[in-house]
Coordinates of C-alpha atoms and ligand atoms in Angstrom, one line a residue:
M227 CA 12.1 -28.2 -0.7
T228 CA 12.8 -24.8 -2.2
K229 CA 14.0 -25.1 -5.8
N230 CA 17.0 -23.1 -7.0
W231 CA 14.9 -21.2 -9.6
E232 CA 12.7 -19.9 -6.7
K233 CA 15.2 -17.1 -5.8
N234 CA 15.2 -15.8 -9.3
I235 CA 11.4 -15.2 -9.6
R236 CA 9.9 -11.8 -9.5
K237 CA 7.6 -12.1 -6.6
V238 CA 4.9 -9.6 -6.1
V239 CA 2.1 -9.0 -3.7
P240 CA -0.6 -8.4 -6.2
Y241 CA -3.2 -5.5 -6.2
V242 CA -6.5 -6.9 -5.1
P243 CA -9.4 -5.5 -7.3
G244 CA -12.9 -5.1 -5.9
E245 CA -15.1 -8.2 -6.1
Q246 CA -17.1 -8.6 -9.3
P247 CA -20.1 -10.6 -8.2
N248 CA -22.9 -11.2 -10.7
K249 CA -26.1 -11.5 -9.0
A250 CA -29.5 -10.5 -10.4
N251 CA -30.7 -8.0 -7.8
M252 CA -27.4 -6.9 -6.2
I253 CA -26.6 -3.3 -5.5
K254 CA -23.0 -2.9 -6.7
L255 CA -21.3 0.1 -5.2
N256 CA -17.9 -1.3 -4.7
T257 CA -15.7 -0.5 -7.7
N258 CA -16.8 3.0 -8.7
E259 CA -18.4 2.0 -11.9
N260 CA -20.9 4.2 -13.6
P261 CA -24.5 3.1 -13.0
Y262 CA -25.5 4.4 -16.5
P263 CA -24.8 2.6 -19.8
P264 CA -22.3 3.9 -22.3
A265 CA -23.4 6.7 -24.7
P266 CA -26.0 5.6 -27.3
G267 CA -23.5 6.2 -30.0
V268 CA -21.4 3.3 -28.6
F269 CA -24.2 0.9 -29.2
G270 CA -24.6 2.3 -32.8
A271 CA -20.8 1.8 -33.5
L272 CA -21.0 -1.7 -32.1
R273 CA -23.7 -2.7 -34.5
A274 CA -21.9 -1.1 -37.4
F275 CA -18.6 -2.8 -36.5
D276 CA -17.2 -4.9 -39.3
T277 CA -15.9 -8.2 -37.8
D278 CA -14.0 -9.0 -41.0
G279 CA -11.4 -6.4 -39.9
L280 CA -10.5 -8.7 -36.9
R281 CA -8.4 -10.7 -39.3
R282 CA -5.8 -8.0 -39.3
Y283 CA -3.6 -6.6 -36.5
P284 CA -5.0 -3.4 -35.1
D285 CA -3.5 0.0 -35.9
P286 CA -0.6 0.1 -33.4
T287 CA -1.0 3.9 -33.0
A288 CA -4.8 3.6 -32.3
H289 CA -5.0 6.7 -34.4
V290 CA -8.8 7.0 -34.5
L291 CA -9.1 6.9 -30.7
V292 CA -6.0 9.2 -30.1
K293 CA -7.5 11.7 -32.6
A294 CA -10.9 11.6 -30.9
I295 CA -9.4 12.3 -27.5
A296 CA -7.0 14.9 -28.9
D297 CA -9.8 16.7 -30.8
H298 CA -12.0 16.6 -27.7
Y299 CA -9.4 18.4 -25.5
G300 CA -8.0 20.6 -28.2
L301 CA -4.6 18.9 -28.2
E302 CA -2.2 17.6 -30.8
E303 CA -2.3 13.9 -31.4
A304 CA 1.3 13.8 -30.3
Q305 CA 0.2 14.9 -26.9
V306 CA -2.0 11.8 -26.3
F307 CA -1.1 8.2 -25.3
V308 CA -3.7 5.5 -24.9
G309 CA -3.6 2.2 -23.0
V310 CA -5.7 -0.7 -21.7
G311 CA -7.4 1.3 -18.9
S312 CA -5.5 3.9 -16.9
D313 CA -4.0 1.0 -15.0
D314 CA -2.0 0.1 -18.1
V315 CA -1.2 3.7 -18.8
L316 CA 0.0 4.3 -15.2
A317 CA 2.1 1.1 -15.2
M318 CA 3.8 2.3 -18.4
C319 CA 4.4 5.7 -16.8
F320 CA 6.0 4.0 -13.8
M321 CA 8.3 2.0 -16.0
T322 CA 9.1 5.0 -18.3
F323 CA 9.6 7.9 -15.9
F324 CA 10.6 6.6 -12.5
N325 CA 14.1 5.4 -13.0
S326 CA 16.3 7.8 -11.0
G327 CA 16.9 5.5 -8.0
Q328 CA 15.5 8.2 -5.7
P329 CA 12.3 7.4 -4.0
I330 CA 9.1 8.4 -5.8
L331 CA 6.4 10.1 -3.6
F332 CA 2.8 9.4 -3.2
P333 CA 0.3 9.8 -0.4
D334 CA 0.1 7.1 2.3
I335 CA -3.7 6.8 1.7
T336 CA -4.2 6.5 -2.0
Y337 CA -4.8 4.2 -4.9
S338 CA -3.4 0.9 -3.7
F339 CA -1.9 0.0 -7.1
Y340 CA 0.9 2.6 -6.8
D341 CA 3.0 0.6 -4.2
V342 CA 2.3 -2.6 -6.1
W343 CA 3.8 -1.1 -9.3
A344 CA 6.7 0.4 -7.4
E345 CA 7.5 -3.0 -5.8
E346 CA 7.1 -4.8 -9.2
F347 CA 9.4 -2.5 -11.0
R348 CA 11.8 -2.2 -8.0
I349 CA 11.2 1.6 -7.7
P350 CA 12.0 3.0 -4.3
Y351 CA 9.1 4.9 -2.8
Q352 CA 8.0 7.0 0.1
Q353 CA 4.4 7.3 1.2
I354 CA 3.7 10.8 2.4
P355 CA 1.0 10.9 5.2
L356 CA -2.1 12.8 4.4
D357 CA -3.1 15.3 7.2
E358 CA -5.7 14.4 9.8
D359 CA -8.5 15.4 7.4
F360 CA -7.0 13.1 4.8
Q361 CA -5.7 16.1 2.7
I362 CA -2.5 16.3 0.7
R363 CA -0.1 18.8 2.2
P364 CA 1.7 20.2 -0.9
G365 CA 4.7 21.3 1.2
D366 CA 5.5 17.7 1.9
Y367 CA 6.3 17.2 -1.8
V368 CA 9.1 19.7 -1.8
V369 CA 11.9 17.2 -1.0
E370 CA 14.4 15.4 -3.1
N371 CA 12.6 12.7 -5.0
G372 CA 12.5 10.5 -8.1
G373 CA 9.0 11.5 -9.3
I374 CA 5.6 12.2 -7.9
I375 CA 2.1 10.6 -8.4
F376 CA -1.2 11.3 -6.8
P377 CA -4.8 11.0 -7.8
N378 CA -6.9 14.1 -7.9
P379 CA -9.5 13.7 -6.5
N380 CA -7.6 11.3 -4.3
A381 CA -8.9 7.7 -4.0
P382 CA -10.3 6.3 -1.7
T383 CA -10.9 9.6 0.1
G384 CA -12.6 11.5 -2.8
N385 CA -10.8 14.7 -1.6
L386 CA -9.9 17.2 -4.3
I387 CA -7.0 19.7 -4.3
P388 CA -7.4 22.9 -6.2
L389 CA -5.5 23.4 -9.5
E390 CA -3.2 26.0 -7.9
T391 CA -2.0 23.3 -5.4
V392 CA -1.3 20.9 -8.2
E393 CA 0.6 23.6 -10.0
E394 CA 2.6 24.4 -6.9
I395 CA 3.7 20.7 -6.7
V396 CA 4.6 20.6 -10.4
K397 CA 6.4 23.9 -10.3
K398 CA 8.5 23.0 -7.3
N399 CA 9.6 19.7 -8.8
P400 CA 11.0 20.7 -12.2
D401 CA 13.6 18.0 -12.3
V402 CA 11.2 15.0 -12.0
I403 CA 8.0 13.8 -13.7
V404 CA 4.8 14.6 -11.8
I405 CA 1.8 12.4 -12.7
V406 CA -1.7 13.6 -11.9
D407 CA -4.1 10.6 -11.9
E408 CA -7.5 12.1 -12.8
A409 CA -9.6 9.0 -12.8
Y410 CA -12.4 10.9 -11.1
I411 CA -11.9 14.5 -12.2
D412 CA -15.1 14.7 -14.2
F413 CA -17.3 14.6 -11.2
G414 CA -16.7 18.2 -10.1
G415 CA -13.0 18.7 -10.1
V416 CA -10.8 21.1 -12.1
S417 CA -8.4 19.3 -14.4
A418 CA -4.7 19.9 -14.4
L419 CA -4.7 19.6 -18.2
P420 CA -3.8 23.3 -18.8
L421 CA -0.6 22.7 -17.0
I422 CA 0.7 20.4 -19.8
E423 CA 1.1 23.5 -22.0
K424 CA 3.1 25.3 -19.3
Y425 CA 5.3 22.5 -17.8
D426 CA 7.3 19.9 -19.6
N427 CA 7.3 17.5 -16.5
V428 CA 3.6 16.9 -16.0
L429 CA 1.4 14.1 -17.2
V430 CA -2.4 14.1 -16.8
V431 CA -3.9 10.6 -16.8
Q432 CA -7.6 9.9 -17.3
T433 CA -9.9 7.0 -18.0
F434 CA -13.1 5.9 -19.8
S435 CA -14.0 3.6 -16.9
K436 CA -15.8 6.1 -14.7
S437 CA -17.4 9.2 -16.3
R438 CA -17.7 7.5 -19.7
S439 CA -19.3 4.2 -18.4
M440 CA -16.8 2.0 -20.2
A441 CA -14.9 0.2 -17.4
G442 CA -15.4 -3.1 -19.3
M443 CA -13.8 -1.7 -22.5
R444 CA -10.5 -0.8 -20.7
I445 CA -9.5 2.6 -22.1
G446 CA -7.2 5.0 -20.3
Y447 CA -5.0 7.9 -21.7
A448 CA -2.2 10.2 -20.7
M449 CA -1.9 13.8 -21.9
A450 CA 1.4 15.7 -21.9
Q451 CA 4.0 17.5 -24.1
P452 CA 4.9 15.4 -27.1
Q453 CA 8.3 14.5 -25.8
L454 CA 6.9 12.6 -22.8
I455 CA 4.3 10.9 -25.0
K456 CA 7.1 9.7 -27.3
Y457 CA 9.0 8.2 -24.4
L458 CA 5.8 6.4 -23.3
N459 CA 5.2 5.1 -26.8
D460 CA 8.8 3.9 -27.1
V461 CA 8.3 1.8 -23.9
K462 CA 4.9 0.6 -25.0
Y463 CA 6.2 -0.6 -28.4
S464 CA 9.0 -2.4 -26.6
F465 CA 6.4 -4.3 -24.6
N466 CA 3.3 -4.9 -26.7
S467 CA 2.7 -2.8 -29.8
Y468 CA -1.0 -3.8 -30.1
T469 CA -2.5 -2.9 -26.9
M470 CA -5.7 -1.4 -28.2
N471 CA -7.9 -3.7 -30.2
P472 CA -10.1 -2.5 -33.2
L473 CA -13.4 -2.7 -31.3
T474 CA -12.0 -0.7 -28.3
I475 CA -10.6 1.9 -30.7
T476 CA -14.0 2.3 -32.5
L477 CA -16.2 2.2 -29.5
G478 CA -13.9 4.5 -27.5
A479 CA -14.0 7.1 -30.3
A480 CA -17.8 6.9 -30.3
A481 CA -18.0 7.4 -26.5
V482 CA -15.9 10.6 -26.8
A483 CA -18.1 12.0 -29.5
D484 CA -21.3 12.2 -27.3
E485 CA -20.6 15.3 -25.1
V486 CA -24.3 15.8 -24.4
Y487 CA -24.8 12.4 -22.9
F488 CA -21.5 12.7 -21.0
Q489 CA -22.6 16.0 -19.4
E490 CA -26.1 14.6 -18.6
T491 CA -24.8 11.4 -16.9
T492 CA -22.0 13.1 -14.9
K493 CA -24.5 15.8 -13.7
K494 CA -26.9 13.1 -12.6
I495 CA -24.2 11.3 -10.6
I496 CA -23.1 14.6 -9.0
A497 CA -26.7 15.3 -8.0
T498 CA -27.1 11.8 -6.5
R499 CA -23.8 12.1 -4.7
E500 CA -24.9 15.4 -3.0
R501 CA -28.3 14.0 -2.1
T502 CA -26.6 10.9 -0.6
K503 CA -24.2 13.1 1.4
A504 CA -27.2 14.9 3.0
A505 CA -28.9 11.6 3.8
L506 CA -25.8 10.0 5.3
R507 CA -25.1 13.1 7.4
E508 CA -28.5 12.8 8.9
L509 CA -27.8 9.2 9.9
G510 CA -24.6 10.3 11.7
Y511 CA -22.1 9.3 9.1
V512 CA -18.9 11.3 8.8
F513 CA -17.1 12.0 5.6
G514 CA -15.1 14.5 3.6
D515 CA -16.5 16.6 0.8
S516 CA -16.0 14.0 -2.0
M517 CA -15.7 15.4 -5.6
S518 CA -15.7 11.9 -7.1
N519 CA -18.3 9.3 -7.8
F520 CA -17.9 7.7 -4.4
L521 CA -18.0 8.7 -0.7
F522 CA -15.5 7.6 1.9
V523 CA -17.5 7.4 5.1
T524 CA -17.2 6.4 8.8
H525 CA -19.6 6.4 11.7
P526 CA -18.4 7.2 15.3
A527 CA -20.7 4.5 16.8
L528 CA -20.4 1.7 14.2
S529 CA -17.8 -0.9 12.9
M530 CA -17.5 -0.3 9.2
E531 CA -16.0 -3.8 8.8
Q532 CA -19.1 -5.3 10.3
L533 CA -21.4 -3.0 8.3
F534 CA -19.5 -4.1 5.1
E535 CA -20.2 -7.7 5.9
D536 CA -23.9 -7.1 6.9
L537 CA -24.5 -5.1 3.7
K538 CA -22.9 -7.9 1.7
R539 CA -25.4 -10.4 3.1
K540 CA -28.2 -8.2 1.7
D541 CA -26.3 -8.2 -1.7
I542 CA -25.3 -4.5 -1.3
Y543 CA -21.6 -4.4 -2.2
V544 CA -19.4 -1.6 -0.9
R545 CA -15.6 -1.5 -0.4
H546 CA -13.7 -1.9 2.8
F547 CA -9.9 -1.6 3.1
K548 CA -8.2 -3.4 5.9
R549 CA -5.1 -1.3 5.4
P550 CA -3.7 1.2 6.1
E551 CA -4.9 1.1 9.7
R552 CA -6.0 4.7 9.6
I553 CA -8.8 3.9 7.2
R554 CA -9.9 0.6 8.7
N555 CA -13.1 2.1 10.1
Y556 CA -14.2 3.5 6.7
L557 CA -16.2 2.4 3.8
R558 CA -16.0 3.5 0.3
I559 CA -19.4 3.7 -1.3
S560 CA -19.7 4.3 -5.1
I561 CA -22.5 6.5 -6.3
G562 CA -25.2 4.5 -8.1
T563 CA -28.5 5.5 -9.5
D564 CA -31.0 7.3 -7.1
A565 CA -33.0 4.1 -6.8
E566 CA -29.8 2.1 -5.8
M567 CA -28.8 4.7 -3.3
D568 CA -32.3 4.7 -1.8
I569 CA -32.0 1.0 -1.2
L570 CA -28.6 1.4 0.5
L571 CA -30.0 4.4 2.6
E572 CA -33.0 2.3 3.7
A573 CA -30.7 -0.5 4.8
L574 CA -28.6 2.0 6.8
R575 CA -31.6 3.7 8.4
H576 CA -32.6 0.4 10.0
Y577 CA -29.0 -0.7 10.8
P578 CA -28.1 -2.7 12.9
D579 CA -31.7 -3.9 13.4
Ligands
PMP684 N1 -6.6 5.5 -10.8 C1 -7.4 5.5 -9.8 C2 -7.2 6.5 -8.7 C3 -8.4 4.5 -9.7 O1 -9.3 4.5 -8.6 C4 -8.6 3.6 -10.7 C5 -9.7 2.6 -10.7 N2 -9.4 1.4 -10.0 C6 -7.7 3.6 -11.8 C7 -6.7 4.6 -11.8 C8 -7.7 2.6 -12.9 O2 -8.8 2.6 -13.6 P1 -8.9 2.0 -15.1 O3 -7.7 1.1 -15.2 O4 -10.2 1.3 -15.1 O5 -8.8 3.1 -16.0

């Protein structure tokens, strides 16, 4: 029998993260993690970490981390907000900025957390179809709306839109907040960060999970004009003041400090991506020109859902999305090391034998 309290429960259909299997010889290309370890300085900072400090509550402003990020990008500290991964930052943004009652806009094929947050926070939304090449059509975002969010490069397609197109969307929507989710921008994209000096309605959100090899540490950040950052902090403090723990703050700051390592590893991933594109093309796979650390591929003669299962049986994990229908015959394949991609390519060369 349904209880009376049932009707008052906030029911949500949750976001489903990629599997996190833990097998010795698996090839894990399903959650866009970085195949290389965090910067060596992170290990040094971990060894020097004073556990006695854990007695105390952390610095609620996460000053050391905020300053490291601000210095790195040449910003004021007041222009940086940090959170527990960009998922946390984006959730805070939804709660803070999308309250007009008008539908917010995002692409129909995009990060599948956006509609989950919109549902959870009761924000009306409209999913704008990508064109037949899975590209954002900027003109579609010039309609009355309650805010806009899109990843650039988009996920799971990997397609990048140029800075001028991002600017056009921001410029044409001066009355709402536009969030550019740049989780994958460091793999060859041009960041919209310069726009935050020019426009008071844009936020750029990035993460340590991909290009800085720190998915397990959970660090994300938003950059914008101080007024927007203040609004975000007000909501954060009204929710949980201590989102960032001292170890995260310390190791995060160490990760930002090592620019050489960052450049080296992102360059390696880009090179592996381009090599993988060439090899997949030879095998008849079809895909857009991804500028991220993953490829979004299909094959005119193969079932991607079947391939997903068959690869999994060989402990090669990639990602398949059953919805939306338009992407059902696609796989998202994260870029691993050269050796990992070789194993995948070898399996594909012999597929389905
Ligand atoms: N945005 C996009 C587009 C993503 O693909 C992801 C990774 N799942 C995130 C945000 C969140 O990443 P994180 O919370 O690890 O920073």
